[in-house]
Amino acid sequence: MSEARRPLLIVEDDPALQKQMCWAFDQYDTIVAGDRESAVASIRRHEPPVVTMDLGLPPRPDDPTEGLQLLEEVHALSPDTKVIVLTGQNDRANALRAISLGAYDFCEKPFEPALLGLMLERAFRVHDLQEENRRLQSLQQAPAMSGIVTRDPGMQKICRTVEKIAPTSATLMIIGESGTGKELLARALHDLSPRKSNRFVAINCAAIPENLLESELFGYEKGAFTGAAKQTLGKFETAHGGTLFLDEIGDLP
């Protein structure tokens, strides 16, 4: 299966130049707009990573005002879109003005297709790098769920549920086979909650002998039984203000 072509918006009011650019850059999914209004509509609909734009647009093709206004609208609608401005040979002042307003680069007309093609490749590459950088930053900013890696829609739904429940003080039952990550999910819940500055305490209920269960969970006072040489806090008190994870609770006697 061939790879989908990437959208490239060409904002140009000259029909002959429109055709030339569509032919020269047919490796992209070219979208053509002849004025500011249709260009804005295309930005909203297609969200192209890269746009080429002639500053001189109807109704005043000899005035850069319409093009500069469009440039500002593009950045308002799609801040990451890279805009390459096409200008006349004697119009560098407006090209530099466009750069100051956020245009990625400019190219003088008549342009060399090979040169503009290189600019387009670089613009797409920069756009992709910025998107990847933002994705990696978002992962770093959300460490609580970073231990859970899944593409399964069901598991992703569970993670979203955990994010919603975490701010509450509700008791949560996590059901799943052994080794499916119940404790990992419980830790994520704790790390996302207002209790994260307090302790997360996990206890394997299946590993506690029946005669020691009460002492483990609730603690004991010094001298409460033979060998109780000092006061010992139970898991419930240790986890006070934090989160208590009772693993394998179904195995309690």
JSON list of C-alpha atoms in Angstrom, two decimals:
[
{"chain": "A", "resi": 1, "resn": "MET", "atom": "CA", "xyz": [0.00, 0.00, 0.00]},
{"chain": "A", "resi": 2, "resn": "SER", "atom": "CA", "xyz": [1.44, 3.38, -1.04]},
{"chain": "A", "resi": 3, "resn": "GLU", "atom": "CA", "xyz": [2.01, 6.01, 1.62]},
{"chain": "A", "resi": 4, "resn": "ALA", "atom": "CA", "xyz": [-0.59, 8.76, 1.79]},
{"chain": "A", "resi": 5, "resn": "ARG", "atom": "CA", "xyz": [0.55, 12.03, 0.25]},
{"chain": "A", "resi": 6, "resn": "ARG", "atom": "CA", "xyz": [0.91, 14.92, 2.66]},
{"chain": "A", "resi": 7, "resn": "PRO", "atom": "CA", "xyz": [-1.32, 17.98, 2.21]},
{"chain": "A", "resi": 8, "resn": "LEU", "atom": "CA", "xyz": [0.26, 21.14, 0.80]},
{"chain": "A", "resi": 9, "resn": "LEU", "atom": "CA", "xyz": [-1.87, 24.28, 0.52]},
{"chain": "A", "resi": 10, "resn": "ILE", "atom": "CA", "xyz": [-1.02, 26.58, -2.40]},
{"chain": "A", "resi": 11, "resn": "VAL", "atom": "CA", "xyz": [-2.48, 30.08, -2.04]},
{"chain": "A", "resi": 12, "resn": "GLU", "atom": "CA", "xyz": [-2.16, 31.68, -5.48]},
{"chain": "A", "resi": 13, "resn": "ASP", "atom": "CA", "xyz": [-4.62, 33.68, -7.59]},
{"chain": "A", "resi": 14, "resn": "ASP", "atom": "CA", "xyz": [-2.89, 33.07, -10.96]},
{"chain": "A", "resi": 15, "resn": "PRO", "atom": "CA", "xyz": [-4.47, 29.94, -12.55]},
{"chain": "A", "resi": 16, "resn": "ALA", "atom": "CA", "xyz": [-1.40, 29.26, -14.72]},
{"chain": "A", "resi": 17, "resn": "LEU", "atom": "CA", "xyz": [0.92, 29.38, -11.71]},
{"chain": "A", "resi": 18, "resn": "GLN", "atom": "CA", "xyz": [-1.50, 27.20, -9.75]},
{"chain": "A", "resi": 19, "resn": "LYS", "atom": "CA", "xyz": [-1.21, 24.48, -12.41]},
{"chain": "A", "resi": 20, "resn": "GLN", "atom": "CA", "xyz": [2.57, 24.84, -12.60]},
{"chain": "A", "resi": 21, "resn": "MET", "atom": "CA", "xyz": [2.96, 24.39, -8.85]},
{"chain": "A", "resi": 22, "resn": "CYS", "atom": "CA", "xyz": [0.55, 21.45, -8.67]},
{"chain": "A", "resi": 23, "resn": "TRP", "atom": "CA", "xyz": [2.53, 19.75, -11.44]},
{"chain": "A", "resi": 24, "resn": "ALA", "atom": "CA", "xyz": [5.94, 20.56, -9.92]},
{"chain": "A", "resi": 25, "resn": "PHE", "atom": "CA", "xyz": [4.97, 19.30, -6.46]},
{"chain": "A", "resi": 26, "resn": "ASP", "atom": "CA", "xyz": [2.76, 16.36, -7.34]},
{"chain": "A", "resi": 27, "resn": "GLN", "atom": "CA", "xyz": [4.40, 14.28, -4.59]},
{"chain": "A", "resi": 28, "resn": "TYR", "atom": "CA", "xyz": [2.14, 16.21, -2.23]},
{"chain": "A", "resi": 29, "resn": "ASP", "atom": "CA", "xyz": [-1.63, 16.30, -1.97]},
{"chain": "A", "resi": 30, "resn": "THR", "atom": "CA", "xyz": [-1.89, 19.84, -3.32]},
{"chain": "A", "resi": 31, "resn": "ILE", "atom": "CA", "xyz": [-4.86, 21.97, -2.30]},
{"chain": "A", "resi": 32, "resn": "VAL", "atom": "CA", "xyz": [-5.38, 25.25, -4.15]},
{"chain": "A", "resi": 33, "resn": "ALA", "atom": "CA", "xyz": [-6.92, 28.47, -2.85]},
{"chain": "A", "resi": 34, "resn": "GLY", "atom": "CA", "xyz": [-7.22, 31.66, -4.90]},
{"chain": "A", "resi": 35, "resn": "ASP", "atom": "CA", "xyz": [-8.11, 34.15, -2.16]},
{"chain": "A", "resi": 36, "resn": "ARG", "atom": "CA", "xyz": [-7.95, 34.70, 1.57]},
{"chain": "A", "resi": 37, "resn": "GLU", "atom": "CA", "xyz": [-11.42, 33.35, 2.38]},
{"chain": "A", "resi": 38, "resn": "SER", "atom": "CA", "xyz": [-10.95, 30.04, 0.56]},
{"chain": "A", "resi": 39, "resn": "ALA", "atom": "CA", "xyz": [-7.47, 29.70, 2.07]},
{"chain": "A", "resi": 40, "resn": "VAL", "atom": "CA", "xyz": [-8.87, 30.07, 5.59]},
{"chain": "A", "resi": 41, "resn": "ALA", "atom": "CA", "xyz": [-11.54, 27.47, 4.80]},
{"chain": "A", "resi": 42, "resn": "SER", "atom": "CA", "xyz": [-8.85, 25.06, 3.55]},
{"chain": "A", "resi": 43, "resn": "ILE", "atom": "CA", "xyz": [-6.75, 25.59, 6.68]},
{"chain": "A", "resi": 44, "resn": "ARG", "atom": "CA", "xyz": [-9.75, 24.73, 8.85]},
{"chain": "A", "resi": 45, "resn": "ARG", "atom": "CA", "xyz": [-10.62, 21.67, 6.80]},
{"chain": "A", "resi": 46, "resn": "HIS", "atom": "CA", "xyz": [-7.23, 20.14, 5.97]},
{"chain": "A", "resi": 47, "resn": "GLU", "atom": "CA", "xyz": [-4.82, 21.54, 8.61]},
{"chain": "A", "resi": 48, "resn": "PRO", "atom": "CA", "xyz": [-1.88, 21.36, 6.15]},
{"chain": "A", "resi": 49, "resn": "PRO", "atom": "CA", "xyz": [1.60, 21.21, 7.70]},
{"chain": "A", "resi": 50, "resn": "VAL", "atom": "CA", "xyz": [2.96, 23.56, 5.01]},
{"chain": "A", "resi": 51, "resn": "VAL", "atom": "CA", "xyz": [1.48, 26.46, 3.00]},
{"chain": "A", "resi": 52, "resn": "THR", "atom": "CA", "xyz": [2.92, 28.43, 0.08]},
{"chain": "A", "resi": 53, "resn": "MET", "atom": "CA", "xyz": [1.40, 31.88, -0.18]},
{"chain": "A", "resi": 54, "resn": "ASP", "atom": "CA", "xyz": [1.50, 34.79, -2.60]},
{"chain": "A", "resi": 55, "resn": "LEU", "atom": "CA", "xyz": [1.19, 38.00, -0.61]},
{"chain": "A", "resi": 56, "resn": "GLY", "atom": "CA", "xyz": [-0.66, 39.74, -3.46]},
{"chain": "A", "resi": 57, "resn": "LEU", "atom": "CA", "xyz": [-4.21, 38.36, -3.28]},
{"chain": "A", "resi": 58, "resn": "PRO", "atom": "CA", "xyz": [-7.63, 39.57, -4.46]},
{"chain": "A", "resi": 59, "resn": "PRO", "atom": "CA", "xyz": [-9.26, 42.00, -4.24]},
{"chain": "A", "resi": 60, "resn": "ARG", "atom": "CA", "xyz": [-5.97, 43.99, -4.34]},
{"chain": "A", "resi": 61, "resn": "PRO", "atom": "CA", "xyz": [-3.33, 41.72, -5.88]},
{"chain": "A", "resi": 62, "resn": "ASP", "atom": "CA", "xyz": [-0.79, 44.58, -6.00]},
{"chain": "A", "resi": 63, "resn": "ASP", "atom": "CA", "xyz": [-1.09, 45.19, -2.25]},
{"chain": "A", "resi": 64, "resn": "PRO", "atom": "CA", "xyz": [0.37, 42.78, 0.35]},
{"chain": "A", "resi": 65, "resn": "THR", "atom": "CA", "xyz": [-2.26, 43.67, 2.97]},
{"chain": "A", "resi": 66, "resn": "GLU", "atom": "CA", "xyz": [-4.54, 40.72, 2.15]},
{"chain": "A", "resi": 67, "resn": "GLY", "atom": "CA", "xyz": [-1.66, 38.25, 2.20]},
{"chain": "A", "resi": 68, "resn": "LEU", "atom": "CA", "xyz": [-0.25, 39.56, 5.47]},
{"chain": "A", "resi": 69, "resn": "GLN", "atom": "CA", "xyz": [-3.69, 39.36, 7.06]},
{"chain": "A", "resi": 70, "resn": "LEU", "atom": "CA", "xyz": [-4.00, 35.77, 5.86]},
{"chain": "A", "resi": 71, "resn": "LEU", "atom": "CA", "xyz": [-0.60, 34.98, 7.36]},
{"chain": "A", "resi": 72, "resn": "GLU", "atom": "CA", "xyz": [-1.82, 36.16, 10.76]},
{"chain": "A", "resi": 73, "resn": "GLU", "atom": "CA", "xyz": [-5.01, 34.11, 10.41]},
{"chain": "A", "resi": 74, "resn": "VAL", "atom": "CA", "xyz": [-3.07, 30.98, 9.48]},
{"chain": "A", "resi": 75, "resn": "HIS", "atom": "CA", "xyz": [-0.97, 31.25, 12.63]},
{"chain": "A", "resi": 76, "resn": "ALA", "atom": "CA", "xyz": [-4.06, 31.89, 14.75]},
{"chain": "A", "resi": 77, "resn": "LEU", "atom": "CA", "xyz": [-5.82, 28.80, 13.34]},
{"chain": "A", "resi": 78, "resn": "SER", "atom": "CA", "xyz": [-2.80, 26.50, 13.04]},
{"chain": "A", "resi": 79, "resn": "PRO", "atom": "CA", "xyz": [0.29, 27.82, 14.88]},
{"chain": "A", "resi": 80, "resn": "ASP", "atom": "CA", "xyz": [2.49, 24.91, 13.79]},
{"chain": "A", "resi": 81, "resn": "THR", "atom": "CA", "xyz": [1.82, 25.33, 10.06]},
{"chain": "A", "resi": 82, "resn": "LYS", "atom": "CA", "xyz": [4.91, 26.45, 8.13]},
{"chain": "A", "resi": 83, "resn": "VAL", "atom": "CA", "xyz": [4.20, 29.27, 5.66]},
{"chain": "A", "resi": 84, "resn": "ILE", "atom": "CA", "xyz": [6.53, 29.94, 2.72]},
{"chain": "A", "resi": 85, "resn": "VAL", "atom": "CA", "xyz": [5.83, 33.34, 1.19]},
{"chain": "A", "resi": 86, "resn": "LEU", "atom": "CA", "xyz": [6.26, 33.91, -2.57]},
{"chain": "A", "resi": 87, "resn": "THR", "atom": "CA", "xyz": [7.28, 37.46, -3.47]},
{"chain": "A", "resi": 88, "resn": "GLY", "atom": "CA", "xyz": [8.39, 39.53, -6.44]},
{"chain": "A", "resi": 89, "resn": "GLN", "atom": "CA", "xyz": [12.08, 40.22, -7.00]},
{"chain": "A", "resi": 90, "resn": "ASN", "atom": "CA", "xyz": [11.71, 43.81, -5.82]},
{"chain": "A", "resi": 91, "resn": "ASP", "atom": "CA", "xyz": [9.52, 43.05, -2.83]},
{"chain": "A", "resi": 92, "resn": "ARG", "atom": "CA", "xyz": [12.01, 41.95, -0.19]},
{"chain": "A", "resi": 93, "resn": "ALA", "atom": "CA", "xyz": [10.72, 44.50, 2.32]},
{"chain": "A", "resi": 94, "resn": "ASN", "atom": "CA", "xyz": [7.33, 42.78, 2.45]},
{"chain": "A", "resi": 95, "resn": "ALA", "atom": "CA", "xyz": [9.00, 39.37, 2.51]},
{"chain": "A", "resi": 96, "resn": "LEU", "atom": "CA", "xyz": [10.97, 40.38, 5.59]},
{"chain": "A", "resi": 97, "resn": "ARG", "atom": "CA", "xyz": [7.82, 41.82, 7.10]},
{"chain": "A", "resi": 98, "resn": "ALA", "atom": "CA", "xyz": [6.14, 38.44, 6.58]},
{"chain": "A", "resi": 99, "resn": "ILE", "atom": "CA", "xyz": [9.07, 36.69, 8.27]},
{"chain": "A", "resi": 100, "resn": "SER", "atom": "CA", "xyz": [8.69, 39.03, 11.26]},
{"chain": "A", "resi": 101, "resn": "LEU", "atom": "CA", "xyz": [5.01, 38.02, 11.44]},
{"chain": "A", "resi": 102, "resn": "GLY", "atom": "CA", "xyz": [5.93, 34.34, 11.64]},
{"chain": "A", "resi": 103, "resn": "ALA", "atom": "CA", "xyz": [6.41, 33.12, 8.05]},
{"chain": "A", "resi": 104, "resn": "TYR", "atom": "CA", "xyz": [8.82, 30.19, 7.88]},
{"chain": "A", "resi": 105, "resn": "ASP", "atom": "CA", "xyz": [10.69, 31.37, 4.75]},
{"chain": "A", "resi": 106, "resn": "PHE", "atom": "CA", "xyz": [10.26, 33.27, 1.47]},
{"chain": "A", "resi": 107, "resn": "CYS", "atom": "CA", "xyz": [11.03, 32.56, -2.17]},
{"chain": "A", "resi": 108, "resn": "GLU", "atom": "CA", "xyz": [11.25, 35.10, -5.00]},
{"chain": "A", "resi": 109, "resn": "LYS", "atom": "CA", "xyz": [9.22, 34.75, -8.20]},
{"chain": "A", "resi": 110, "resn": "PRO", "atom": "CA", "xyz": [9.83, 33.48, -10.78]},
{"chain": "A", "resi": 111, "resn": "PHE", "atom": "CA", "xyz": [10.97, 30.62, -8.56]},
{"chain": "A", "resi": 112, "resn": "GLU", "atom": "CA", "xyz": [13.12, 27.62, -9.35]},
{"chain": "A", "resi": 113, "resn": "PRO", "atom": "CA", "xyz": [11.02, 24.49, -8.66]},
{"chain": "A", "resi": 114, "resn": "ALA", "atom": "CA", "xyz": [14.07, 22.65, -7.32]},
{"chain": "A", "resi": 115, "resn": "LEU", "atom": "CA", "xyz": [14.84, 25.43, -4.82]},
{"chain": "A", "resi": 116, "resn": "LEU", "atom": "CA", "xyz": [11.25, 25.78, -3.65]},
{"chain": "A", "resi": 117, "resn": "GLY", "atom": "CA", "xyz": [11.05, 21.98, -3.47]},
{"chain": "A", "resi": 118, "resn": "LEU", "atom": "CA", "xyz": [13.98, 21.93, -1.04]},
{"chain": "A", "resi": 119, "resn": "MET", "atom": "CA", "xyz": [12.30, 24.61, 1.06]},
{"chain": "A", "resi": 120, "resn": "LEU", "atom": "CA", "xyz": [9.14, 22.51, 1.17]},
{"chain": "A", "resi": 121, "resn": "GLU", "atom": "CA", "xyz": [11.03, 19.38, 2.24]},
{"chain": "A", "resi": 122, "resn": "ARG", "atom": "CA", "xyz": [12.76, 21.30, 5.00]},
{"chain": "A", "resi": 123, "resn": "ALA", "atom": "CA", "xyz": [9.49, 22.87, 6.18]},
{"chain": "A", "resi": 124, "resn": "PHE", "atom": "CA", "xyz": [7.77, 19.48, 6.39]},
{"chain": "A", "resi": 125, "resn": "ARG", "atom": "CA", "xyz": [10.76, 18.06, 8.27]},
{"chain": "A", "resi": 126, "resn": "VAL", "atom": "CA", "xyz": [10.80, 20.92, 10.80]},
{"chain": "A", "resi": 127, "resn": "HIS", "atom": "CA", "xyz": [7.04, 20.56, 11.31]},
{"chain": "A", "resi": 128, "resn": "ASP", "atom": "CA", "xyz": [7.45, 16.82, 11.99]},
{"chain": "A", "resi": 129, "resn": "LEU", "atom": "CA", "xyz": [10.35, 17.36, 14.40]},
{"chain": "A", "resi": 130, "resn": "GLN", "atom": "CA", "xyz": [8.36, 19.92, 16.37]},
{"chain": "A", "resi": 131, "resn": "GLU", "atom": "CA", "xyz": [5.39, 17.56, 16.60]},
{"chain": "A", "resi": 132, "resn": "GLU", "atom": "CA", "xyz": [7.63, 14.72, 17.81]},
{"chain": "A", "resi": 133, "resn": "ASN", "atom": "CA", "xyz": [9.29, 17.01, 20.33]},
{"chain": "A", "resi": 134, "resn": "ARG", "atom": "CA", "xyz": [5.91, 18.08, 21.67]},
{"chain": "A", "resi": 135, "resn": "ARG", "atom": "CA", "xyz": [4.82, 14.44, 21.94]},
{"chain": "A", "resi": 136, "resn": "LEU", "atom": "CA", "xyz": [7.94, 13.55, 23.94]},
{"chain": "A", "resi": 137, "resn": "GLN", "atom": "CA", "xyz": [7.46, 16.56, 26.21]},
{"chain": "A", "resi": 138, "resn": "SER", "atom": "CA", "xyz": [3.87, 15.53, 26.91]},
{"chain": "A", "resi": 139, "resn": "LEU", "atom": "CA", "xyz": [5.10, 12.09, 27.97]},
{"chain": "A", "resi": 140, "resn": "GLN", "atom": "CA", "xyz": [7.60, 13.67, 30.36]},
{"chain": "A", "resi": 141, "resn": "GLN", "atom": "CA", "xyz": [4.92, 15.93, 31.81]},
{"chain": "A", "resi": 142, "resn": "ALA", "atom": "CA", "xyz": [2.66, 12.97, 32.61]},
{"chain": "A", "resi": 143, "resn": "PRO", "atom": "CA", "xyz": [4.91, 10.57, 34.53]},
{"chain": "A", "resi": 144, "resn": "ALA", "atom": "CA", "xyz": [2.09, 9.03, 36.55]},
{"chain": "A", "resi": 145, "resn": "MET", "atom": "CA", "xyz": [0.88, 6.87, 33.65]},
{"chain": "A", "resi": 146, "resn": "SER", "atom": "CA", "xyz": [4.29, 6.51, 31.99]},
{"chain": "A", "resi": 147, "resn": "GLY", "atom": "CA", "xyz": [4.74, 2.98, 33.35]},
{"chain": "A", "resi": 148, "resn": "ILE", "atom": "CA", "xyz": [1.71, 1.80, 31.38]},
{"chain": "A", "resi": 149, "resn": "VAL", "atom": "CA", "xyz": [2.39, 1.27, 27.68]},
{"chain": "A", "resi": 150, "resn": "THR", "atom": "CA", "xyz": [-0.56, 0.02, 25.67]},
{"chain": "A", "resi": 151, "resn": "ARG", "atom": "CA", "xyz": [-2.30, 0.37, 22.33]},
{"chain": "A", "resi": 152, "resn": "ASP", "atom": "CA", "xyz": [-5.31, -1.65, 23.45]},
{"chain": "A", "resi": 153, "resn": "PRO", "atom": "CA", "xyz": [-8.45, 0.54, 23.31]},
{"chain": "A", "resi": 154, "resn": "GLY", "atom": "CA", "xyz": [-9.87, -1.20, 26.39]},
{"chain": "A", "resi": 155, "resn": "MET", "atom": "CA", "xyz": [-6.76, -0.52, 28.47]},
{"chain": "A", "resi": 156, "resn": "GLN", "atom": "CA", "xyz": [-6.60, 3.07, 27.22]},
{"chain": "A", "resi": 157, "resn": "LYS", "atom": "CA", "xyz": [-10.20, 3.50, 28.38]},
{"chain": "A", "resi": 158, "resn": "ILE", "atom": "CA", "xyz": [-9.22, 2.16, 31.82]},
{"chain": "A", "resi": 159, "resn": "CYS", "atom": "CA", "xyz": [-6.36, 4.68, 32.00]},
{"chain": "A", "resi": 160, "resn": "ARG", "atom": "CA", "xyz": [-8.75, 7.52, 31.22]},
{"chain": "A", "resi": 161, "resn": "THR", "atom": "CA", "xyz": [-11.09, 6.24, 33.95]},
{"chain": "A", "resi": 162, "resn": "VAL", "atom": "CA", "xyz": [-8.21, 6.22, 36.44]},
{"chain": "A", "resi": 163, "resn": "GLU", "atom": "CA", "xyz": [-7.43, 9.84, 35.55]},
{"chain": "A", "resi": 164, "resn": "LYS", "atom": "CA", "xyz": [-11.05, 10.80, 36.28]},
{"chain": "A", "resi": 165, "resn": "ILE", "atom": "CA", "xyz": [-11.27, 8.88, 39.57]},
{"chain": "A", "resi": 166, "resn": "ALA", "atom": "CA", "xyz": [-7.86, 9.92, 40.94]},
{"chain": "A", "resi": 167, "resn": "PRO", "atom": "CA", "xyz": [-8.93, 13.35, 42.29]},
{"chain": "A", "resi": 168, "resn": "THR", "atom": "CA", "xyz": [-11.71, 11.72, 44.39]},
{"chain": "A", "resi": 169, "resn": "SER", "atom": "CA", "xyz": [-11.51, 9.77, 47.66]},
{"chain": "A", "resi": 170, "resn": "ALA", "atom": "CA", "xyz": [-13.50, 6.83, 46.29]},
{"chain": "A", "resi": 171, "resn": "THR", "atom": "CA", "xyz": [-12.54, 3.24, 47.06]},
{"chain": "A", "resi": 172, "resn": "LEU", "atom": "CA", "xyz": [-11.60, 1.44, 43.85]},
{"chain": "A", "resi": 173, "resn": "MET", "atom": "CA", "xyz": [-11.66, -2.28, 43.08]},
{"chain": "A", "resi": 174, "resn": "ILE", "atom": "CA", "xyz": [-9.24, -3.37, 40.34]},
{"chain": "A", "resi": 175, "resn": "ILE", "atom": "CA", "xyz": [-10.07, -6.77, 38.87]},
{"chain": "A", "resi": 176, "resn": "GLY", "atom": "CA", "xyz": [-7.71, -8.71, 36.62]},
{"chain": "A", "resi": 177, "resn": "GLU", "atom": "CA", "xyz": [-5.64, -11.83, 36.19]},
{"chain": "A", "resi": 178, "resn": "SER", "atom": "CA", "xyz": [-2.33, -12.19, 38.01]},
{"chain": "A", "resi": 179, "resn": "GLY", "atom": "CA", "xyz": [0.44, -10.27, 36.26]},
{"chain": "A", "resi": 180, "resn": "THR", "atom": "CA", "xyz": [-1.83, -7.90, 34.32]},
{"chain": "A", "resi": 181, "resn": "GLY", "atom": "CA", "xyz": [-0.56, -4.79, 36.13]},
{"chain": "A", "resi": 182, "resn": "LYS", "atom": "CA", "xyz": [-3.09, -4.15, 38.90]},
{"chain": "A", "resi": 183, "resn": "GLU", "atom": "CA", "xyz": [-0.47, -2.72, 41.24]},
{"chain": "A", "resi": 184, "resn": "LEU", "atom": "CA", "xyz": [0.94, -0.57, 38.42]},
{"chain": "A", "resi": 185, "resn": "LEU", "atom": "CA", "xyz": [-2.52, 0.87, 37.87]},
{"chain": "A", "resi": 186, "resn": "ALA", "atom": "CA", "xyz": [-2.96, 1.45, 41.61]},
{"chain": "A", "resi": 187, "resn": "ARG", "atom": "CA", "xyz": [0.36, 3.33, 41.76]},
{"chain": "A", "resi": 188, "resn": "ALA", "atom": "CA", "xyz": [-0.69, 5.45, 38.79]},
{"chain": "A", "resi": 189, "resn": "LEU", "atom": "CA", "xyz": [-3.95, 6.27, 40.58]},
{"chain": "A", "resi": 190, "resn": "HIS", "atom": "CA", "xyz": [-1.98, 7.31, 43.69]},
{"chain": "A", "resi": 191, "resn": "ASP", "atom": "CA", "xyz": [0.48, 9.44, 41.70]},
{"chain": "A", "resi": 192, "resn": "LEU", "atom": "CA", "xyz": [-2.38, 11.31, 40.00]},
{"chain": "A", "resi": 193, "resn": "SER", "atom": "CA", "xyz": [-4.29, 11.91, 43.24]},
{"chain": "A", "resi": 194, "resn": "PRO", "atom": "CA", "xyz": [-4.09, 14.71, 45.84]},
{"chain": "A", "resi": 195, "resn": "ARG", "atom": "CA", "xyz": [-2.62, 12.03, 48.15]},
{"chain": "A", "resi": 196, "resn": "LYS", "atom": "CA", "xyz": [0.56, 11.60, 46.10]},
{"chain": "A", "resi": 197, "resn": "SER", "atom": "CA", "xyz": [2.74, 13.38, 48.68]},
{"chain": "A", "resi": 198, "resn": "ASN", "atom": "CA", "xyz": [1.80, 10.69, 51.23]},
{"chain": "A", "resi": 199, "resn": "ARG", "atom": "CA", "xyz": [2.67, 7.01, 51.19]},
{"chain": "A", "resi": 200, "resn": "PHE", "atom": "CA", "xyz": [1.56, 4.30, 48.80]},
{"chain": "A", "resi": 201, "resn": "VAL", "atom": "CA", "xyz": [1.40, 1.05, 50.78]},
{"chain": "A", "resi": 202, "resn": "ALA", "atom": "CA", "xyz": [0.92, -2.31, 49.05]},
{"chain": "A", "resi": 203, "resn": "ILE", "atom": "CA", "xyz": [0.23, -5.54, 50.91]},
{"chain": "A", "resi": 204, "resn": "ASN", "atom": "CA", "xyz": [-0.17, -9.03, 49.46]},
{"chain": "A", "resi": 205, "resn": "CYS", "atom": "CA", "xyz": [-3.15, -10.42, 51.37]},
{"chain": "A", "resi": 206, "resn": "ALA", "atom": "CA", "xyz": [-2.51, -13.95, 50.10]},
{"chain": "A", "resi": 207, "resn": "ALA", "atom": "CA", "xyz": [0.92, -14.01, 51.76]},
{"chain": "A", "resi": 208, "resn": "ILE", "atom": "CA", "xyz": [-0.29, -13.17, 55.28]},
{"chain": "A", "resi": 209, "resn": "PRO", "atom": "CA", "xyz": [-0.99, -16.10, 57.62]},
{"chain": "A", "resi": 210, "resn": "GLU", "atom": "CA", "xyz": [-4.51, -15.97, 59.04]},
{"chain": "A", "resi": 211, "resn": "ASN", "atom": "CA", "xyz": [-3.29, -15.63, 62.63]},
{"chain": "A", "resi": 212, "resn": "LEU", "atom": "CA", "xyz": [-1.20, -12.53, 61.73]},
{"chain": "A", "resi": 213, "resn": "LEU", "atom": "CA", "xyz": [-3.74, -10.83, 59.49]},
{"chain": "A", "resi": 214, "resn": "GLU", "atom": "CA", "xyz": [-5.24, -8.53, 62.13]},
{"chain": "A", "resi": 215, "resn": "SER", "atom": "CA", "xyz": [-1.81, -7.44, 63.38]},
{"chain": "A", "resi": 216, "resn": "GLU", "atom": "CA", "xyz": [-0.55, -6.71, 59.86]},
{"chain": "A", "resi": 217, "resn": "LEU", "atom": "CA", "xyz": [-3.57, -4.65, 58.91]},
{"chain": "A", "resi": 218, "resn": "PHE", "atom": "CA", "xyz": [-4.31, -2.83, 62.16]},
{"chain": "A", "resi": 219, "resn": "GLY", "atom": "CA", "xyz": [-1.04, -3.05, 64.12]},
{"chain": "A", "resi": 220, "resn": "TYR", "atom": "CA", "xyz": [-0.65, -3.83, 67.81]},
{"chain": "A", "resi": 221, "resn": "GLU", "atom": "CA", "xyz": [0.40, -2.28, 71.10]},
{"chain": "A", "resi": 222, "resn": "LYS", "atom": "CA", "xyz": [3.50, -3.22, 73.07]},
{"chain": "A", "resi": 223, "resn": "GLY", "atom": "CA", "xyz": [2.82, -6.34, 75.16]},
{"chain": "A", "resi": 224, "resn": "ALA", "atom": "CA", "xyz": [-0.40, -7.20, 73.32]},
{"chain": "A", "resi": 225, "resn": "PHE", "atom": "CA", "xyz": [0.91, -10.73, 72.85]},
{"chain": "A", "resi": 226, "resn": "THR", "atom": "CA", "xyz": [4.07, -12.74, 73.43]},
{"chain": "A", "resi": 227, "resn": "GLY", "atom": "CA", "xyz": [6.89, -11.20, 71.41]},
{"chain": "A", "resi": 228, "resn": "ALA", "atom": "CA", "xyz": [5.20, -7.79, 71.01]},
{"chain": "A", "resi": 229, "resn": "ALA", "atom": "CA", "xyz": [8.19, -5.85, 72.29]},
{"chain": "A", "resi": 230, "resn": "LYS", "atom": "CA", "xyz": [7.10, -2.49, 70.88]},
{"chain": "A", "resi": 231, "resn": "GLN", "atom": "CA", "xyz": [4.13, -0.72, 69.34]},
{"chain": "A", "resi": 232, "resn": "THR", "atom": "CA", "xyz": [3.81, -1.47, 65.64]},
{"chain": "A", "resi": 233, "resn": "LEU", "atom": "CA", "xyz": [1.63, 0.43, 63.18]},
{"chain": "A", "resi": 234, "resn": "GLY", "atom": "CA", "xyz": [-0.63, -1.53, 60.87]},
{"chain": "A", "resi": 235, "resn": "LYS", "atom": "CA", "xyz": [-0.87, -1.02, 57.13]},
{"chain": "A", "resi": 236, "resn": "PHE", "atom": "CA", "xyz": [-4.04, 1.05, 57.43]},
{"chain": "A", "resi": 237, "resn": "GLU", "atom": "CA", "xyz": [-2.39, 3.55, 59.77]},
{"chain": "A", "resi": 238, "resn": "THR", "atom": "CA", "xyz": [0.85, 3.57, 57.76]},
{"chain": "A", "resi": 239, "resn": "ALA", "atom": "CA", "xyz": [-1.11, 4.48, 54.64]},
{"chain": "A", "resi": 240, "resn": "HIS", "atom": "CA", "xyz": [-3.16, 7.17, 56.40]},
{"chain": "A", "resi": 241, "resn": "GLY", "atom": "CA", "xyz": [-3.54, 10.15, 54.08]},
{"chain": "A", "resi": 242, "resn": "GLY", "atom": "CA", "xyz": [-2.13, 8.14, 51.20]},
{"chain": "A", "resi": 243, "resn": "THR", "atom": "CA", "xyz": [-3.21, 4.99, 49.34]},
{"chain": "A", "resi": 244, "resn": "LEU", "atom": "CA", "xyz": [-3.52, 1.41, 50.60]},
{"chain": "A", "resi": 245, "resn": "PHE", "atom": "CA", "xyz": [-3.40, -1.29, 47.91]},
{"chain": "A", "resi": 246, "resn": "LEU", "atom": "CA", "xyz": [-4.77, -4.64, 49.13]},
{"chain": "A", "resi": 247, "resn": "ASP", "atom": "CA", "xyz": [-3.42, -7.08, 46.55]},
{"chain": "A", "resi": 248, "resn": "GLU", "atom": "CA", "xyz": [-5.15, -10.46, 46.16]},
{"chain": "A", "resi": 249, "resn": "ILE", "atom": "CA", "xyz": [-7.90, -9.36, 48.55]},
{"chain": "A", "resi": 250, "resn": "GLY", "atom": "CA", "xyz": [-10.02, -12.26, 47.37]},
{"chain": "A", "resi": 251, "resn": "ASP", "atom": "CA", "xyz": [-7.66, -14.65, 49.18]},
{"chain": "A", "resi": 252, "resn": "LEU", "atom": "CA", "xyz": [-8.45, -13.20, 52.61]},
{"chain": "A", "resi": 253, "resn": "PRO", "atom": "CA", "xyz": [-9.93, -15.82, 54.98]}
]
